[in-house]
Amino acid sequence: MSDSNPALHHRPLFLLLLLAVLAGGLYLGWQQFAPPAPPRLSDQVTRLPQPRPIADFALVDHHERPFTLARFQGQWSFVFFGYTHCPDVCPTAMLDLKRTLEAVAAAEPAVEPPQVVFVTADPERDTPAQLARFVPYFNPDFIGVTGPQDQLDQLSSQLSSLAVKVPNPDNPDNYLVDHTASILLLNPDGRLEAIFTSPHNPDTMAADYRELARYFKESS
């Protein structure tokens, strides 16, 4: 005897469709709440397990405007400690940062561009006027920072950056400064996120920055 109820014939199909909808919903829910994929980084960068908080400080930029911790908050920042009379390391690092920003801007999908901050390790000679002659040469948006030695020390020590003046007995005004060559990356919370050791490859730095920015955004 044949089954005369057509609803019974469609019940297996209905159950399959219901299971498919439920499975799709569960997958989308898992995707929504799953942790973001960790950043895929090169061996050129060290990401801190926990971003390091920075205490406030009081410096000035090359326009003689106050430069405090607030200037690091709300955006990513590449930070380099150097000096304008540096014969080689500093100009090279600034060119690398210029090319890194160009590589960041050229890649897709678009990410928030970082600011670049050059902090002097030689406040005796690096006045705001001197920084204004040096820093914008590499990019008009780059920022030069100087100020009292104790305030510079307060910032540099928190970022694990060292600098030592090397006297020149033959020409006291023409001294060198030995300093850390790493480039530091602060996240939009104003915390130290990562350290890029030298030598620097702009394309690699740009790719690492994009990964760190993606992970930070997806984790927020």
XYZ file of C-alpha atoms in Angstrom:
220
model
C 0.000 0.000 0.000
C 1.487 3.374 -0.994
C 1.835 6.303 1.403
C -0.797 8.862 0.529
C 0.622 11.680 2.708
C 2.955 13.873 0.511
C 4.321 15.703 3.571
C 6.102 12.534 4.640
C 7.990 12.421 1.341
C 9.361 15.971 1.887
C 10.310 15.540 5.569
C 13.906 14.205 4.921
C 14.602 17.111 2.552
C 13.262 19.598 5.081
C 15.442 18.114 7.825
C 18.524 18.314 5.598
C 17.834 21.967 4.810
C 17.280 22.705 8.504
C 20.576 21.043 9.434
C 22.378 22.993 6.703
C 20.981 26.289 8.003
C 21.945 25.440 11.579
C 25.447 24.393 10.523
C 25.878 27.605 8.548
C 24.743 29.677 11.513
C 27.123 27.892 13.845
C 30.013 28.424 11.419
C 29.268 32.118 11.035
C 29.006 32.467 14.792
C 32.321 30.721 15.271
C 33.909 32.967 12.637
C 32.563 36.038 14.422
C 33.919 35.116 17.842
C 37.048 33.156 16.871
C 40.318 34.881 17.796
C 42.103 36.596 14.870
C 44.991 34.814 13.199
C 48.321 35.793 14.829
C 50.446 38.179 12.751
C 52.813 36.469 10.303
C 56.078 38.333 10.870
C 59.596 38.263 9.488
C 62.682 37.643 11.600
C 63.484 41.352 11.264
C 60.933 42.305 13.917
C 60.373 41.337 17.547
C 56.809 41.700 18.779
C 56.479 42.196 22.531
C 54.315 39.559 24.250
C 52.546 42.437 25.996
C 52.779 45.982 24.598
C 54.826 48.154 26.961
C 53.086 51.214 28.463
C 54.920 54.540 28.266
C 54.826 57.191 30.988
C 54.214 60.776 29.925
C 57.053 63.151 29.002
C 57.423 66.786 27.902
C 59.288 67.482 24.646
C 58.813 69.723 21.581
C 58.636 68.980 17.863
C 60.520 70.783 15.096
C 57.675 73.312 14.864
C 58.234 74.055 18.587
C 54.860 72.571 19.487
C 54.531 70.427 22.622
C 55.196 66.750 22.038
C 53.864 64.518 24.796
C 52.541 60.976 25.106
C 49.231 62.152 23.629
C 50.969 62.603 20.249
C 51.590 58.850 20.178
C 47.978 57.961 20.921
C 45.321 57.393 18.281
C 47.716 56.301 15.533
C 50.632 53.997 14.831
C 54.116 55.491 15.194
C 57.528 54.471 13.922
C 60.118 55.987 16.285
C 63.846 56.337 15.643
C 66.436 57.829 17.997
C 69.299 59.521 16.174
C 70.947 62.876 15.533
C 71.213 65.240 12.592
C 75.034 65.217 12.455
C 75.054 61.423 12.152
C 77.250 60.475 9.175
C 75.581 57.249 8.057
C 73.161 55.260 10.261
C 70.560 58.008 10.707
C 70.220 59.122 7.072
C 69.993 55.469 6.057
C 67.280 54.745 8.643
C 65.287 57.809 7.585
C 65.445 56.753 3.929
C 64.329 53.261 4.962
C 61.358 54.768 6.805
C 60.480 56.921 3.796
C 60.476 53.834 1.566
C 58.577 51.801 4.150
C 55.725 54.307 4.159
C 55.691 54.287 0.361
C 55.429 50.485 0.399
C 52.633 50.597 2.999
C 50.666 53.066 0.865
C 51.134 51.027 -2.327
C 49.817 47.727 -0.917
C 46.224 46.507 -0.750
C 44.021 46.403 1.195
C 44.643 49.862 2.574
C 45.725 50.231 6.205
C 46.172 53.278 8.402
C 49.540 54.901 7.582
C 51.861 55.341 10.576
C 53.499 58.590 11.595
C 57.299 58.748 11.754
C 58.976 60.416 14.732
C 62.711 61.188 14.809
C 63.802 61.749 18.429
C 67.186 63.358 18.868
C 69.976 61.714 20.826
C 71.916 65.000 20.648
C 69.853 67.848 22.146
C 72.952 70.083 22.421
C 73.030 70.565 18.655
C 69.577 69.405 17.564
C 67.431 72.445 18.195
C 63.946 72.636 16.664
C 65.422 74.762 13.873
C 68.134 72.187 13.159
C 65.596 69.360 13.127
C 63.408 71.411 10.771
C 66.290 71.501 8.291
C 66.936 67.757 8.531
C 63.752 65.754 9.170
C 61.354 67.115 6.487
C 64.012 66.498 3.832
C 63.049 62.829 3.922
C 59.294 63.407 4.120
C 57.432 66.642 4.945
C 55.147 64.713 7.305
C 57.980 63.290 9.416
C 58.264 64.798 12.898
C 61.494 65.802 14.648
C 61.519 65.884 18.451
C 63.920 67.422 20.967
C 63.868 68.856 24.484
C 65.594 68.712 27.861
C 68.017 65.853 28.352
C 66.135 64.468 31.342
C 62.898 64.263 29.347
C 64.663 62.627 26.400
C 66.226 60.131 28.811
C 62.818 59.410 30.318
C 61.423 58.520 26.891
C 64.460 56.660 25.541
C 64.861 54.500 28.640
C 61.250 53.372 28.396
C 61.849 52.384 24.779
C 65.152 50.609 25.512
C 67.103 53.048 23.353
C 70.649 53.958 24.389
C 72.903 56.849 23.335
C 76.446 57.765 24.398
C 78.334 60.894 23.407
C 81.811 60.217 21.988
C 84.032 63.266 22.674
C 86.397 64.562 20.011
C 89.411 66.175 21.731
C 90.645 67.706 18.473
C 87.302 69.316 17.668
C 84.953 69.362 20.674
C 81.983 70.605 18.630
C 82.326 67.813 16.071
C 81.604 64.815 18.261
C 79.796 61.588 17.452
C 76.973 59.863 19.314
C 76.827 56.086 19.542
C 73.167 55.088 19.648
C 70.730 52.253 19.167
C 69.931 51.676 15.490
C 66.606 49.889 15.992
C 63.309 51.337 14.778
C 60.488 51.122 17.302
C 56.781 50.715 16.616
C 54.192 52.127 19.012
C 50.561 51.095 18.681
C 47.579 53.506 18.753
C 47.345 53.058 22.537
C 50.762 54.726 22.800
C 52.457 51.461 23.839
C 55.597 49.850 22.490
C 54.362 47.063 20.204
C 57.446 45.878 18.294
C 61.140 46.482 17.625
C 62.698 46.373 14.155
C 66.400 45.562 14.290
C 68.881 46.782 11.673
C 69.596 46.406 8.848
C 66.121 47.401 7.727
C 64.376 46.251 4.574
C 61.554 48.680 3.711
C 59.391 46.119 1.892
C 59.710 43.658 4.772
C 59.026 46.375 7.348
C 55.919 47.414 5.433
C 54.620 43.836 5.317
C 55.288 43.366 9.041
C 53.600 46.659 9.868
C 50.525 45.699 7.878
C 50.285 42.389 9.730
C 50.643 44.066 13.123
C 48.062 46.719 12.239
C 45.637 44.055 11.010
C 46.002 41.960 14.138
C 45.621 44.974 16.434
C 42.433 46.060 14.639
C 40.920 42.573 14.651
C 41.788 42.117 18.323
C 40.314 45.437 19.450
